[in-house]
PDB file of C-alpha atoms in Angstrom:
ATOM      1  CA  UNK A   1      32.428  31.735  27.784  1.00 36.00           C
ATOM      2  CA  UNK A   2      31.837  27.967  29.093  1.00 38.00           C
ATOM      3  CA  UNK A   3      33.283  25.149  27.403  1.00 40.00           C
ATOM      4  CA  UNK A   4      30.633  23.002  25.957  1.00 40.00           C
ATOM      5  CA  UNK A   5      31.525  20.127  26.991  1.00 45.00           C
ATOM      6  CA  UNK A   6      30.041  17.150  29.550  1.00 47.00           C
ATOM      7  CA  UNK A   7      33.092  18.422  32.199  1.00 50.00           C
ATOM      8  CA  UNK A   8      30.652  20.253  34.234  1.00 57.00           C
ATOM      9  CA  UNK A   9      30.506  18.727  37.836  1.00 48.00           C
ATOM     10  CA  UNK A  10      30.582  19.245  41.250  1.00 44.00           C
ATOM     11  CA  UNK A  11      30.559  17.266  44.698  1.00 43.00           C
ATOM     12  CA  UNK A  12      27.481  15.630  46.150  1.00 40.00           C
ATOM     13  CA  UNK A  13      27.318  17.101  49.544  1.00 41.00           C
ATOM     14  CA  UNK A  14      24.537  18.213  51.069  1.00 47.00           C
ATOM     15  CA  UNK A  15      22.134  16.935  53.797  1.00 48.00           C
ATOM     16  CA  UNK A  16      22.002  12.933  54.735  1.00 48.00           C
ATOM     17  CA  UNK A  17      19.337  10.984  53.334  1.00 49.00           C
ATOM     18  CA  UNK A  18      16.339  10.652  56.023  1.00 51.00           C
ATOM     19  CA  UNK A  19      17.986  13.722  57.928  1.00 48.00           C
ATOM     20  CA  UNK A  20      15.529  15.995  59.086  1.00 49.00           C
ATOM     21  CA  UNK A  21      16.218  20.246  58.963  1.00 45.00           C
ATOM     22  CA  UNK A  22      13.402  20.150  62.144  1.00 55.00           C
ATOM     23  CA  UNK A  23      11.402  22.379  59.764  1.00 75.00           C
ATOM     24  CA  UNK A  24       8.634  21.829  57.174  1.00 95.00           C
ATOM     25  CA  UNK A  25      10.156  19.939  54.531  1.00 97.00           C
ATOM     26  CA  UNK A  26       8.965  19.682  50.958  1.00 98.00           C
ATOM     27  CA  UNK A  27       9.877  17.770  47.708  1.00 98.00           C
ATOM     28  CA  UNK A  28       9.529  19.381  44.639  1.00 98.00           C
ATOM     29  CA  UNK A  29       9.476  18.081  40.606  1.00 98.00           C
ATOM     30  CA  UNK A  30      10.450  20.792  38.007  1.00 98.00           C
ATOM     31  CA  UNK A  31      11.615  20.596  34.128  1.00 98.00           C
ATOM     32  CA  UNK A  32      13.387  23.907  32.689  1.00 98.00           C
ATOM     33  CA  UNK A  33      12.225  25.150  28.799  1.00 98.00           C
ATOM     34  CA  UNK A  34      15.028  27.272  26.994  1.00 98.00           C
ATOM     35  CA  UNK A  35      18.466  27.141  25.969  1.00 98.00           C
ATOM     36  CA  UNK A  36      19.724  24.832  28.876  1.00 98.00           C
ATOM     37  CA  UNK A  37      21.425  22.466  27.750  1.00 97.00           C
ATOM     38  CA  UNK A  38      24.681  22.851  26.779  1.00 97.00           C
ATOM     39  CA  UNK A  39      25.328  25.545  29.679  1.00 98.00           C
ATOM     40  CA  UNK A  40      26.378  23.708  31.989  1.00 97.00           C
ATOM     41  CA  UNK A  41      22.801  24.297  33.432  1.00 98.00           C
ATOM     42  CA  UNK A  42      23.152  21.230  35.497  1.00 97.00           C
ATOM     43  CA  UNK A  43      26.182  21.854  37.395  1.00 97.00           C
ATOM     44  CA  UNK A  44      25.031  25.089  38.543  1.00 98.00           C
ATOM     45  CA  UNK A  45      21.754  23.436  39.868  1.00 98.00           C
ATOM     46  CA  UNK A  46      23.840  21.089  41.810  1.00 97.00           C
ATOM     47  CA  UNK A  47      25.715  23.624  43.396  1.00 97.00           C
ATOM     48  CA  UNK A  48      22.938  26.394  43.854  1.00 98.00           C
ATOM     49  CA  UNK A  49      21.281  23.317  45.868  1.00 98.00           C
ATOM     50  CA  UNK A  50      23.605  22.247  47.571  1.00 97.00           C
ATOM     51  CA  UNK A  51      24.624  26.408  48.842  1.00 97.00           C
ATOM     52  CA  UNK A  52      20.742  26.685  49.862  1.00 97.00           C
ATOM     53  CA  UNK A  53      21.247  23.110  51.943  1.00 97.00           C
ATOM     54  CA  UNK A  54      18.833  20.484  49.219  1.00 98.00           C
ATOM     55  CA  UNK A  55      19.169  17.304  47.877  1.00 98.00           C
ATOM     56  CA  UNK A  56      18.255  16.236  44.747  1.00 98.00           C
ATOM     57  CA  UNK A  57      18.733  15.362  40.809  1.00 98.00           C
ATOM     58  CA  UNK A  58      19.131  17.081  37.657  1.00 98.00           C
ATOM     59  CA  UNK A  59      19.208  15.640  33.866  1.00 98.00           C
ATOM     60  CA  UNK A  60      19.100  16.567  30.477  1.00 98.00           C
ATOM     61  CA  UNK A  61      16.087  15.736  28.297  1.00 98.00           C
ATOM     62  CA  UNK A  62      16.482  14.155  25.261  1.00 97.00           C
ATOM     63  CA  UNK A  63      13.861  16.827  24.363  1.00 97.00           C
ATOM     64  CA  UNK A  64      16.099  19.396  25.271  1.00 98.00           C
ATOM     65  CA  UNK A  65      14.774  20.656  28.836  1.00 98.00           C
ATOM     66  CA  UNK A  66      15.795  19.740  32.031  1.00 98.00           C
ATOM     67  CA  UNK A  67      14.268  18.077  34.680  1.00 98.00           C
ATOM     68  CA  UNK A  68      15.113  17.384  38.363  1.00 98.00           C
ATOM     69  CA  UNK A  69      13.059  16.996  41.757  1.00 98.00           C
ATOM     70  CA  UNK A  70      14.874  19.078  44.849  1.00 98.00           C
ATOM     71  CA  UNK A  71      13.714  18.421  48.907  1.00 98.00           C
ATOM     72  CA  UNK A  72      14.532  20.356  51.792  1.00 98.00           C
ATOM     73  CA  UNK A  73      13.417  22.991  54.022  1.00 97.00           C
ATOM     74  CA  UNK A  74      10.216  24.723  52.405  1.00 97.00           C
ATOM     75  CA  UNK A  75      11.592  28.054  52.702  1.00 97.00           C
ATOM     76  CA  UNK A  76      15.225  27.119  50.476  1.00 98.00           C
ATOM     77  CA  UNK A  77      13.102  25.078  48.095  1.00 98.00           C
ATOM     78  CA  UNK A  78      11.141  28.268  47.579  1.00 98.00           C
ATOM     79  CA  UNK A  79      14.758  29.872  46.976  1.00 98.00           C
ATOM     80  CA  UNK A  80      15.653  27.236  44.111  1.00 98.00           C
ATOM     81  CA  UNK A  81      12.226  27.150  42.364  1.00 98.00           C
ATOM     82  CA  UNK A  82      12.819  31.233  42.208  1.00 98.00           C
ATOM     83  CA  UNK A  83      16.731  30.609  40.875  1.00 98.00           C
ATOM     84  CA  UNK A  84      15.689  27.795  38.381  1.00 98.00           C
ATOM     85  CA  UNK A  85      12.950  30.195  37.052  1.00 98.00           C
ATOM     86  CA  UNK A  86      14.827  33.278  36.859  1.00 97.00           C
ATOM     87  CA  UNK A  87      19.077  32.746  36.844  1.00 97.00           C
ATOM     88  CA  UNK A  88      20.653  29.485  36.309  1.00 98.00           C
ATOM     89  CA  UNK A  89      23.897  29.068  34.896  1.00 97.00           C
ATOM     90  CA  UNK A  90      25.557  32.319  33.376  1.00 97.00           C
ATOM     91  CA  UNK A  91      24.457  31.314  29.533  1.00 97.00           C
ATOM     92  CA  UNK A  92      21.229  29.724  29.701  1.00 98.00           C
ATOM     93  CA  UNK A  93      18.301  31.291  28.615  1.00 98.00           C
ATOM     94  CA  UNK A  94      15.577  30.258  30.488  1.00 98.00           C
ATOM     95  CA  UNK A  95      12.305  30.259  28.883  1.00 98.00           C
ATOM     96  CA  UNK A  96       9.844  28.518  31.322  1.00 98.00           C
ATOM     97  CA  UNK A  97       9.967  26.533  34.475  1.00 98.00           C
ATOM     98  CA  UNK A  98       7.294  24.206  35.838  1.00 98.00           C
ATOM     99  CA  UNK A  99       7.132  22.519  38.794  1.00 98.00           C
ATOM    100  CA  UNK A 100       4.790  20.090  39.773  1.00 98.00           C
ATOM    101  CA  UNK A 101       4.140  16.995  42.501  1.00 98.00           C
ATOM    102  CA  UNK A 102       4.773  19.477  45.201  1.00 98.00           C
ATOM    103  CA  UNK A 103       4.661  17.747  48.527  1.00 98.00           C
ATOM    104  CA  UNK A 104       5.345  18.059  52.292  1.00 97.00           C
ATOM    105  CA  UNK A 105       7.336  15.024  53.258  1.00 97.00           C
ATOM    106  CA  UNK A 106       8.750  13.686  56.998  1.00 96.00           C
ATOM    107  CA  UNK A 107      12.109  13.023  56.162  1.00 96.00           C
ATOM    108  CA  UNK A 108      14.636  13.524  53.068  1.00 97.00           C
ATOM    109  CA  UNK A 109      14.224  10.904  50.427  1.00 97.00           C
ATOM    110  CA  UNK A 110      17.931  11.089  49.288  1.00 97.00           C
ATOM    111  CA  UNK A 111      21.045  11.963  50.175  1.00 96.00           C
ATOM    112  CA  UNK A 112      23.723  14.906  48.022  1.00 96.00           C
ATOM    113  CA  UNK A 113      22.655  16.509  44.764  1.00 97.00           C
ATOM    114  CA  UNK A 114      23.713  14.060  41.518  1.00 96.00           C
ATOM    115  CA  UNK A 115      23.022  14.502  38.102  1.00 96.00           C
ATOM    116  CA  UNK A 116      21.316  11.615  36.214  1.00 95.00           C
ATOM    117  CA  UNK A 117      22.263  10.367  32.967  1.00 92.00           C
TER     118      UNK A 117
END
């Protein structure tokens, strides 16, 4: 079992900011419903995001979700909107995901994956 704890990081590696995959590259808003806090739900977003090549954020909620926005290549963002839905972290128990502002973009808006406090 995790520790419940705020411990849970990672690095921020990951694509540049303004680096370009030379594919279609989309941003992407989401916020997780379900037991996902406390799970160290964010930690694994960073690194599942960082493994499929994104950039982006993650936080808690003080509602108890968590949100986030993820860029990339169209194709691995499709790859982390189907792990956010369906896995995450070992313990969670994901309830609902939606994603919204959907949007093709030119260039990365940010560089690494970070959580947000």
């Amino acid at each position: 079992m995790l520790a419940r704890n705020n411990r849970c990081t990672s690095a921020n590696l990951g694509m540049s900011e303004g680096e370009s995959a030379g594919t279609n590259l989309v941003s992407v808003d989401f916020e997780i419903f379900g037991h996902v806090q406390g799970v160290c739900f964010r930690m694994y977003t960073e690194k599942e995001g960082l493994q499929l090549g994104l950039v982006g954020w993650v936080k808690n909620t003080y509602g108890g979700t968590v949100v986030g926005q993820v860029q990339g290549p169209a194709d691995m963002v499709e790859e982390m909107k189907v792990w956010l839905s369906k896995e995450g972290s070992p313990t969670s128990r994901i309830t609902r995901a939606s994603f919204t502002n959907q949007r093709s973009i030119v260039k990365l808006e940010m560089s690494g994956f970070k959580t947000r406090f």
